[in-house]
Amino acid sequence: IRQCLDQSGIDPSDIAVIGCAGHGNGLYALDRAGDPLLGIQSLDTRGIGIVSEWAAAGVGDQTYVHCLQRPWAAQ
């Protein structure tokens, strides 16, 4: 934390609170107009079938070169 503060140049007395959060690779998609759709949480396993099909078709290899991630159905 000290190293982060030193590099940021922020006065520690200006910090009111520190929080931690974990995301877990959920999906936040946009519609055709660019508006956000409801998020799909990473614990939602309904996508297992399609993700298995994508894995067999090599979709994960295609996405990996762009975002260093492969689709997976849930945690």
Short mmCIF file of C-alpha atoms in Angstrom, two decimals:
data_model
loop_
_atom_site.label_atom_id
_atom_site.label_comp_id
_atom_site.label_asym_id
_atom_site.label_seq_id
_atom_site.Cartn_x
_atom_site.Cartn_y
_atom_site.Cartn_z
CA ILE A 1 0.00 0.00 0.00
CA ARG A 2 2.85 2.36 0.82
CA GLN A 3 4.36 1.86 -2.64
CA CYS A 4 1.01 2.61 -4.28
CA LEU A 5 0.62 5.78 -2.24
CA ASP A 6 4.16 6.90 -3.00
CA GLN A 7 3.69 6.35 -6.73
CA SER A 8 0.25 7.98 -6.83
CA GLY A 9 1.27 11.23 -5.17
CA ILE A 10 -1.94 11.14 -3.12
CA ASP A 11 -1.79 12.47 0.43
CA PRO A 12 -2.80 9.52 2.64
CA SER A 13 -4.89 11.86 4.81
CA ASP A 14 -7.12 12.46 1.76
CA ILE A 15 -8.18 8.79 1.74
CA ALA A 16 -11.44 8.20 3.58
CA VAL A 17 -11.84 4.48 2.97
CA ILE A 18 -10.29 1.52 1.15
CA GLY A 19 -12.38 -1.33 -0.21
CA CYS A 20 -11.68 -4.63 -1.91
CA ALA A 21 -13.83 -6.27 -4.54
CA GLY A 22 -13.65 -9.37 -6.66
CA HIS A 23 -15.30 -9.61 -10.02
CA GLY A 24 -15.06 -13.18 -11.21
CA ASN A 25 -15.36 -12.86 -14.98
CA GLY A 26 -19.05 -12.09 -15.39
CA LEU A 27 -20.32 -10.78 -18.72
CA TYR A 28 -21.55 -7.25 -19.30
CA ALA A 29 -22.81 -7.04 -22.88
CA LEU A 30 -24.14 -4.13 -24.92
CA ASP A 31 -27.05 -4.12 -27.33
CA ARG A 32 -26.83 -2.93 -30.94
CA ALA A 33 -27.30 0.69 -29.83
CA GLY A 34 -24.43 0.38 -27.36
CA ASP A 35 -26.70 0.38 -24.31
CA PRO A 36 -25.88 -2.02 -21.45
CA LEU A 37 -27.88 -5.22 -21.04
CA LEU A 38 -28.39 -6.97 -17.70
CA GLY A 39 -25.16 -8.48 -16.44
CA ILE A 40 -24.61 -12.24 -16.40
CA GLN A 41 -23.00 -13.18 -13.12
CA SER A 42 -20.06 -15.57 -13.07
CA LEU A 43 -22.02 -18.08 -10.96
CA ASP A 44 -24.66 -18.51 -13.70
CA THR A 45 -24.09 -21.96 -15.23
CA ARG A 46 -26.77 -21.82 -17.94
CA GLY A 47 -24.11 -21.19 -20.59
CA ILE A 48 -22.29 -24.51 -20.12
CA GLY A 49 -23.73 -26.02 -23.31
CA ILE A 50 -22.83 -23.16 -25.63
CA VAL A 51 -19.41 -22.71 -24.03
CA SER A 52 -18.69 -26.40 -24.60
CA GLU A 53 -19.64 -25.98 -28.27
CA TRP A 54 -17.43 -22.90 -28.54
CA ALA A 55 -14.50 -24.77 -26.97
CA ALA A 56 -14.87 -27.57 -29.52
CA ALA A 57 -15.02 -25.01 -32.33
CA GLY A 58 -11.90 -23.15 -31.15
CA VAL A 59 -13.71 -19.94 -30.24
CA GLY A 60 -11.56 -19.58 -27.12
CA ASP A 61 -8.40 -19.49 -29.21
CA GLN A 62 -9.89 -16.65 -31.26
CA THR A 63 -10.94 -14.59 -28.23
CA TYR A 64 -7.67 -15.19 -26.40
CA VAL A 65 -5.60 -13.22 -28.92
CA HIS A 66 -7.79 -10.15 -28.28
CA CYS A 67 -8.46 -10.22 -24.54
CA LEU A 68 -6.27 -12.97 -23.02
CA GLN A 69 -9.44 -14.77 -21.93
CA ARG A 70 -11.36 -17.81 -23.12
CA PRO A 71 -15.13 -18.14 -22.57
CA TRP A 72 -16.09 -20.27 -19.61
CA ALA A 73 -19.52 -20.97 -18.19
CA ALA A 74 -19.14 -20.33 -14.47
CA GLN A 75 -16.89 -20.40 -11.45
#
